[in-house]
């Protein structure tokens, strides 16, 4: 039986797992954005937050993902086997790139522009919303893009804690020494990562082109 | 609205161990253009920034229209004072027109009135609102951007204008015409203008009066004629002769 025939026989399963995969990536990235962007903006206002928060996110990043999934399992409430544990770990991994790009994006704003914004009498909130966030947007967005692409890869490993997704095919393939199963999981996962990267890159360039089209 | 008086009384300011202003006293009359002239690092920019509280004094007082700036809410104070700087600081993600009408927007003017005001201000500085109003700042030349900076500073009809080397980034020819236009504009509007420059020629071209600043103090205040005829000391003489 050729690989294509093998795929043809299992395409509904593969499609279902792909969908599950996408849902896990979307949920964890959106949650990551909702936490990391406000936190990153807070760091630009309260610099004392920077070291502990970025430090924590950095340490998480250094923990191998399989180990982090494993470490979360015995924890009460958040742990256990299943997609909930996986999502928590995925969100933790999404934090660092988004946090870092939010902070650098805001810090990179031209000081002359900030001086003019202060000098014309903007409140801190106005400066944030009218000047700093719009100008940091491309950087924030590229952080989100990195987090998404990394997330697609991490979700395959999350199958180890029973999260589902294309990783379950890969793990099954490994256990049964069946390379066809392995590829049936790995190839769609790689395609997803490429599509996510290209799609978000396209969105990003449109965002830059239309940035702040007349806001009045 | 015509201008208000700005006064500095025994103002002192240090950054860390470095004293940048040492008991400076200076009066700017309503409606006059006073140029703070001095080399870089002499304290002239700090003096300017004291007026809209981008910097707060360590000692002494700064008064705008008779009221001490320390008693104002900084945000409110700044919205009543136009501010134009070198490098202009236009917001790159907003159109030229939206940049000009930023302070009116902060003041809560409605969009129609803002658009009208932006067009009026652009015409005032010699730009065509229909041609330039919808463009992005990076689609303008350096000189045009500086004009937009001036238009923005004037948009909310402020009682005073603070300008820190606002024509610094333009080529000499463009600079000359900007200076001449600004001269006639400031005569016509009768705003109080505090203008910082290190360029002696620019100071003599624009000023009703010049204050020569050096080492955190004011060496001489007078009309361009007075300063040229009778420089107060060797430093002032050196400064003017260096430019001649």
Coordinates of N, CA and C in Angstrom, one line a residue, chain A residues 18-188:
Chain A
X18 N -6.2 17.8 12.3 CA -5.7 19.1 11.9 C -6.5 20.2 12.5
X19 N -7.8 20.0 12.4 CA -8.7 21.0 12.9 C -8.5 21.2 14.5
X20 N -8.4 20.0 15.2 CA -8.1 20.1 16.6 C -6.8 20.9 16.9
X21 N -5.8 20.6 16.0 CA -4.5 21.2 16.1 C -4.7 22.8 16.0
X22 N -5.4 23.2 14.9 CA -5.6 24.6 14.7 C -6.3 25.3 15.9
X23 N -7.3 24.6 16.4 CA -8.1 25.1 17.5 C -7.2 25.3 18.7
X24 N -6.3 24.4 19.0 CA -5.4 24.5 20.1 C -4.4 25.7 19.9
X25 N -3.9 25.8 18.7 CA -3.0 26.9 18.4 C -3.7 28.3 18.6
X26 N -4.9 28.4 18.0 CA -5.7 29.6 18.1 C -6.0 30.0 19.5
X27 N -6.5 29.0 20.3 CA -6.9 29.4 21.7 C -5.7 29.8 22.5
X28 N -4.6 29.1 22.3 CA -3.4 29.4 23.2 C -2.8 30.7 22.7
X29 N -2.8 31.0 21.4 CA -2.2 32.2 20.9 C -3.0 33.4 21.3
X30 N -4.3 33.3 21.2 CA -5.2 34.4 21.5 C -5.1 34.7 23.0
X31 N -5.1 33.7 23.8 CA -4.9 33.9 25.3 C -3.6 34.5 25.6
X32 N -2.5 34.1 24.8 CA -1.2 34.6 25.0 C -1.2 36.1 24.7
X33 N -1.9 36.5 23.6 CA -1.9 37.9 23.2 C -2.7 38.7 24.3
X34 N -3.8 38.2 24.8 CA -4.6 38.9 25.8 C -3.8 39.1 27.1
X35 N -2.9 38.2 27.4 CA -2.1 38.4 28.6 C -0.9 39.2 28.3
X36 N -0.1 38.9 27.3 CA 1.2 39.4 27.1 C 1.2 40.9 26.6
X37 N 0.2 41.3 25.7 CA 0.2 42.7 25.2 C -0.1 43.7 26.4
X38 N -1.1 43.5 27.2 CA -1.3 44.4 28.3 C -0.1 44.4 29.3
X39 N 0.4 43.2 29.5 CA 1.5 43.1 30.4 C 2.7 43.8 29.9
X40 N 3.0 43.6 28.6 CA 4.1 44.3 28.0 C 3.9 45.8 28.1
X41 N 2.7 46.3 27.8 CA 2.5 47.8 27.9 C 2.7 48.2 29.3
X42 N 2.2 47.4 30.3 CA 2.4 47.8 31.7 C 3.9 47.9 32.0
X43 N 4.7 47.0 31.4 CA 6.2 47.1 31.7 C 6.7 48.4 31.2
X44 N 6.2 48.9 30.1 CA 6.7 50.2 29.6 C 6.4 51.4 30.5
X45 N 5.3 51.2 31.3 CA 4.9 52.2 32.3 C 5.6 52.0 33.6
X46 N 5.7 50.7 34.0 CA 6.3 50.4 35.3 C 7.6 49.6 35.1
X47 N 8.7 50.2 34.8 CA 9.9 49.5 34.4 C 10.3 48.4 35.4
X48 N 10.0 48.6 36.7 CA 10.3 47.6 37.7 C 9.7 46.2 37.4
X49 N 8.6 46.2 36.7 CA 8.0 45.0 36.3 C 8.8 44.2 35.3
X50 N 9.6 44.9 34.5 CA 10.3 44.3 33.4 C 11.1 43.1 33.7
X51 N 12.0 43.3 34.7 CA 12.9 42.2 35.0 C 12.2 40.9 35.4
X52 N 11.4 41.0 36.5 CA 10.7 39.8 36.9 C 9.8 39.1 35.8
X53 N 9.0 39.9 35.1 CA 8.1 39.4 34.2 C 8.8 38.7 33.0
X54 N 9.7 39.5 32.4 CA 10.5 39.0 31.2 C 11.4 37.8 31.7
X55 N 11.9 37.9 32.9 CA 12.7 36.8 33.5 C 11.9 35.5 33.6
X56 N 10.7 35.6 34.1 CA 9.8 34.5 34.3 C 9.5 33.9 32.9
X57 N 9.1 34.7 32.0 CA 8.8 34.2 30.6 C 10.0 33.6 29.9
X58 N 11.2 34.2 30.2 CA 12.4 33.6 29.7 C 12.7 32.3 30.2
X59 N 12.5 32.1 31.5 CA 12.8 30.8 32.1 C 11.9 29.7 31.6
X60 N 10.6 30.1 31.5 CA 9.6 29.1 30.9 C 10.2 28.6 29.5
X61 N 10.6 29.6 28.7 CA 11.1 29.3 27.4 C 12.2 28.3 27.4
X62 N 13.0 28.3 28.4 CA 14.2 27.4 28.5 C 13.8 26.0 28.9
X63 N 12.6 25.8 29.5 CA 12.2 24.5 29.9 C 11.8 23.7 28.6
X64 N 12.4 22.5 28.4 CA 11.9 21.8 27.2 C 10.4 21.5 27.3
X65 N 9.8 21.6 26.2 CA 8.3 21.5 26.2 C 7.8 20.2 26.7
X66 N 8.4 19.1 26.4 CA 7.9 17.8 26.9 C 8.0 17.8 28.4
X67 N 9.1 18.4 28.9 CA 9.2 18.4 30.4 C 8.1 19.3 31.0
X68 N 7.9 20.5 30.4 CA 6.9 21.4 30.9 C 5.5 20.7 31.0
X69 N 5.1 20.1 29.9 CA 3.9 19.3 29.8 C 3.8 18.3 31.0
X70 N 4.9 17.6 31.2 CA 5.0 16.6 32.2 C 4.9 17.2 33.6
X71 N 5.6 18.4 33.8 CA 5.6 19.0 35.1 C 4.2 19.5 35.5
X72 N 3.4 19.9 34.5 CA 2.0 20.4 34.8 C 1.0 19.3 35.2
X73 N 1.3 18.1 34.7 CA 0.3 17.0 34.9 C -0.1 16.8 36.4
X74 N 0.9 16.7 37.3 CA 0.5 16.5 38.7 C -0.1 17.7 39.4
X75 N -0.1 18.9 38.9 CA -0.5 20.0 39.6 C -2.1 20.0 39.7
X76 N -2.6 20.3 40.9 CA -4.0 20.4 41.1 C -4.6 21.5 40.3
X77 N -5.9 21.4 39.9 CA -6.7 22.3 39.2 C -6.2 22.6 37.8
X78 N -4.9 23.0 37.6 CA -4.5 23.3 36.2 C -4.0 22.0 35.5
X79 N -3.6 21.0 36.3 CA -2.9 19.9 35.6 C -3.8 18.8 35.1
X80 N -3.3 17.6 35.1 CA -4.1 16.5 34.6 C -3.8 16.2 33.1
X81 N -4.4 15.1 32.6 CA -4.2 14.7 31.3 C -5.3 15.4 30.4
X82 N -4.9 16.0 29.3 CA -5.9 16.6 28.4 C -5.5 17.9 27.8
X83 N -6.4 18.5 27.1 CA -6.1 19.7 26.3 C -5.9 20.9 27.3
X84 N -6.6 20.9 28.4 CA -6.5 22.0 29.3 C -5.0 22.2 29.8
X85 N -4.4 21.2 30.2 CA -3.0 21.2 30.6 C -2.1 21.8 29.4
X86 N -2.4 21.2 28.3 CA -1.6 21.6 27.1 C -1.8 23.1 26.8
X87 N -3.0 23.6 26.9 CA -3.2 25.0 26.6 C -2.5 25.9 27.6
X88 N -2.5 25.5 28.8 CA -1.7 26.3 29.8 C -0.3 26.4 29.5
X89 N 0.3 25.3 29.1 CA 1.7 25.3 28.7 C 2.0 26.1 27.5
X90 N 1.1 25.9 26.5 CA 1.2 26.7 25.2 C 1.1 28.2 25.4
X91 N 0.2 28.6 26.3 CA 0.1 30.0 26.6 C 1.4 30.5 27.2
X92 N 1.9 29.8 28.2 CA 3.2 30.2 28.8 C 4.3 30.4 27.8
X93 N 4.3 29.5 26.8 CA 5.3 29.6 25.7 C 5.1 30.8 24.8
X94 N 3.8 31.1 24.7 CA 3.5 32.2 23.7 C 3.9 33.6 24.4
X95 N 4.0 33.6 25.7 CA 4.2 34.9 26.4 C 5.5 35.6 25.9
X96 N 6.6 34.9 26.0 CA 7.8 35.6 25.8 C 8.0 36.4 24.5
X97 N 7.7 35.8 23.3 CA 7.9 36.5 22.1 C 6.9 37.8 22.0
X98 N 5.7 37.6 22.5 CA 4.8 38.7 22.4 C 5.2 39.8 23.4
X99 N 5.5 39.4 24.6 CA 5.9 40.4 25.6 C 7.1 41.2 25.1
X100 N 8.1 40.4 24.7 CA 9.4 41.1 24.3 C 9.1 42.1 23.1
X101 N 8.4 41.6 22.1 CA 8.1 42.5 21.0 C 7.2 43.7 21.3
X102 N 6.3 43.5 22.3 CA 5.5 44.7 22.7 C 6.4 45.7 23.4
X103 N 7.3 45.2 24.3 CA 8.1 46.2 25.0 C 9.1 46.8 24.1
X104 N 9.8 46.1 23.2 CA 10.7 46.7 22.3 C 10.0 47.6 21.3
X105 N 8.8 47.2 20.8 CA 8.1 48.1 19.9 C 7.8 49.4 20.5
X106 N 7.4 49.5 21.7 CA 7.1 50.8 22.4 C 8.4 51.5 22.7
X107 N 9.4 50.8 23.1 CA 10.7 51.5 23.4 C 11.4 52.1 22.2
X108 N 11.1 51.5 21.0 CA 11.7 52.0 19.8 C 11.1 53.3 19.2
X109 N 10.0 53.7 19.8 CA 9.4 54.9 19.2 C 10.4 56.1 19.3
X110 N 10.5 56.8 18.2 CA 11.4 58.0 18.1 C 11.2 59.0 19.3
X111 N 12.2 59.3 20.1 CA 12.1 60.2 21.2 C 11.5 61.6 20.8
X112 N 11.8 62.0 19.6 CA 11.3 63.3 19.1 C 9.8 63.3 19.1
X113 N 9.3 62.1 18.7 CA 7.8 62.0 18.6 C 7.2 62.0 20.0
X114 N 7.8 61.3 20.9 CA 7.3 61.3 22.3 C 7.4 62.7 22.9
X115 N 8.5 63.4 22.6 CA 8.7 64.8 23.1 C 7.6 65.7 22.6
X116 N 7.3 65.5 21.3 CA 6.2 66.4 20.7 C 4.9 66.0 21.3
X117 N 4.7 64.7 21.5 CA 3.4 64.2 22.1 C 3.2 64.8 23.5
X118 N 4.2 64.7 24.3 CA 4.1 65.3 25.6 C 4.0 66.8 25.5
X119 N 4.7 67.4 24.7 CA 4.7 68.9 24.6 C 3.4 69.4 24.1
X120 N 2.6 68.6 23.3 CA 1.4 69.2 22.9 C 0.3 68.9 23.9
X121 N 0.6 68.2 25.0 CA -0.4 68.1 26.1 C -1.2 66.8 26.0
X122 N -0.5 65.7 25.6 CA -1.2 64.4 25.7 C -1.1 63.9 27.1
X123 N -2.2 63.3 27.6 CA -2.1 62.5 28.8 C -1.3 61.2 28.6
X124 N -0.9 60.6 29.6 CA -0.1 59.3 29.4 C -0.9 58.3 28.6
X125 N -2.2 58.2 28.9 CA -3.1 57.3 28.2 C -3.2 57.6 26.7
X126 N -3.4 58.9 26.4 CA -3.4 59.4 25.0 C -2.2 59.1 24.3
X127 N -1.0 59.3 25.0 CA 0.2 59.0 24.3 C 0.3 57.5 24.0
X128 N -0.1 56.7 24.9 CA -0.1 55.3 24.7 C -1.0 54.8 23.5
X129 N -2.2 55.3 23.5 CA -3.2 54.8 22.5 C -3.0 55.5 21.2
X130 N -2.7 56.8 21.2 CA -2.6 57.5 19.9 C -1.2 57.4 19.3
X131 N -0.2 57.2 20.1 CA 1.2 57.2 19.5 C 1.9 55.9 19.7
X132 N 2.1 55.5 20.9 CA 3.0 54.3 21.1 C 2.4 53.0 20.6
X133 N 1.2 52.7 20.9 CA 0.6 51.4 20.4 C 0.6 51.4 18.9
X134 N 0.0 52.4 18.2 CA 0.0 52.4 16.8 C 1.4 52.2 16.2
X135 N 2.4 52.9 16.8 CA 3.8 52.8 16.2 C 4.4 51.5 16.6
X136 N 4.0 50.8 17.6 CA 4.6 49.5 18.0 C 3.9 48.4 17.4
X137 N 2.8 48.6 16.7 CA 2.0 47.6 16.2 C 2.7 46.6 15.3
X138 N 3.5 47.0 14.3 CA 4.2 46.0 13.5 C 5.1 45.1 14.3
X139 N 5.8 45.7 15.3 CA 6.6 44.8 16.2 C 5.8 43.8 17.0
X140 N 4.7 44.3 17.6 CA 3.8 43.4 18.4 C 3.3 42.3 17.5
X141 N 2.9 42.7 16.3 CA 2.4 41.7 15.4 C 3.4 40.7 15.0
X142 N 4.6 41.1 14.8 CA 5.6 40.0 14.5 C 5.9 39.1 15.6
X143 N 5.7 39.6 16.9 CA 5.8 38.7 18.0 C 4.7 37.7 18.0
X144 N 3.5 38.1 17.7 CA 2.4 37.2 17.6 C 2.6 36.2 16.5
X145 N 3.2 36.6 15.4 CA 3.5 35.7 14.3 C 4.5 34.6 14.8
X146 N 5.5 35.0 15.5 CA 6.5 34.0 16.0 C 5.8 33.1 17.0
X147 N 5.0 33.6 17.9 CA 4.3 32.8 18.9 C 3.4 31.7 18.2
X148 N 2.8 32.1 17.1 CA 1.8 31.2 16.4 C 2.6 30.1 15.7
X149 N 3.7 30.5 15.0 CA 4.4 29.4 14.3 C 5.1 28.5 15.3
X150 N 5.6 29.0 16.4 CA 6.2 28.1 17.4 C 5.1 27.2 18.0
X151 N 3.9 27.8 18.2 CA 2.8 27.1 18.8 C 2.4 25.9 17.9
X152 N 2.4 26.1 16.6 CA 2.0 24.9 15.7 C 2.9 23.7 16.0
X153 N 4.2 24.0 16.2 CA 5.2 22.9 16.5 C 4.9 22.3 17.9
X154 N 4.7 23.2 18.8 CA 4.5 22.8 20.2 C 3.3 21.9 20.4
X155 N 2.3 22.2 19.7 CA 1.0 21.4 19.8 C 1.2 20.0 19.5
X156 N 2.1 19.7 18.5 CA 2.4 18.3 18.2 C 2.9 17.6 19.4
X157 N 3.7 18.3 20.2 CA 4.3 17.6 21.4 C 3.2 17.5 22.5
X158 N 2.2 18.4 22.5 CA 1.2 18.4 23.5 C 0.4 17.1 23.4
X159 N 0.5 16.4 22.3 CA -0.3 15.2 22.2 C 0.2 14.2 23.2
X160 N 1.4 14.4 23.7 CA 2.0 13.5 24.7 C 1.2 13.5 26.0
X161 N 0.5 14.7 26.3 CA -0.3 14.7 27.5 C -1.8 14.6 27.2
X162 N -2.1 14.0 26.0 CA -3.4 13.7 25.6 C -4.2 14.9 25.1
X163 N -3.5 15.9 24.5 CA -4.2 17.1 24.0 C -4.9 16.9 22.6
X164 N -4.5 15.8 22.0 CA -5.0 15.6 20.6 C -4.2 16.3 19.6
X165 N -4.7 16.5 18.4 CA -4.0 17.2 17.4 C -3.1 16.3 16.6
X166 N -2.4 16.8 15.6 CA -1.6 16.0 14.7 C -0.5 15.2 15.4
X167 N -0.1 15.7 16.6 CA 0.9 15.0 17.3 C 0.6 13.6 17.7
X168 N -0.7 13.4 17.9 CA -1.1 12.0 18.3 C -0.8 11.0 17.2
X169 N -0.8 11.4 15.9 CA -0.4 10.5 14.8 C 1.1 10.3 14.9
X170 N 1.8 11.3 15.2 CA 3.3 11.2 15.3 C 3.7 10.2 16.4
X171 N 3.1 10.4 17.6 CA 3.4 9.6 18.7 C 3.0 8.1 18.4
X172 N 1.8 8.0 17.8 CA 1.4 6.6 17.5 C 2.4 6.0 16.5
X173 N 2.8 6.8 15.5 CA 3.7 6.3 14.5 C 5.0 5.8 15.2
X174 N 5.5 6.6 16.2 CA 6.7 6.3 16.9 C 6.5 5.0 17.7
X175 N 5.4 4.9 18.4 CA 5.1 3.7 19.2 C 5.0 2.4 18.4
X176 N 4.4 2.6 17.2 CA 4.2 1.4 16.3 C 5.3 1.2 15.3
X177 N 6.3 2.1 15.4 CA 7.4 2.1 14.4 C 6.8 2.1 12.9
X178 N 5.8 2.9 12.8 CA 5.1 3.1 11.5 C 5.4 4.5 10.9
X179 N 6.3 4.5 9.9 CA 6.7 5.8 9.5 C 5.6 6.5 8.7
X180 N 4.6 5.7 8.2 CA 3.5 6.4 7.4 C 2.7 7.2 8.4
X181 N 2.4 6.7 9.5 CA 1.6 7.4 10.5 C 2.4 8.7 11.0
X182 N 3.7 8.5 11.1 CA 4.5 9.6 11.5 C 4.4 10.7 10.5
X183 N 4.6 10.4 9.2 CA 4.5 11.4 8.2 C 3.1 12.0 8.1
X184 N 2.1 11.2 8.3 CA 0.7 11.7 8.2 C 0.5 12.7 9.2
X185 N 1.2 12.7 10.3 CA 1.1 13.8 11.3 C 2.1 14.9 11.1
X186 N 3.3 14.6 10.7 CA 4.4 15.6 10.6 C 4.2 16.5 9.4
X187 N 3.7 15.9 8.2 CA 3.6 16.8 7.0 C 2.5 17.8 7.1
X188 N 1.3 17.4 7.6 CA 0.3 18.5 7.7 C 0.7 19.5 8.8

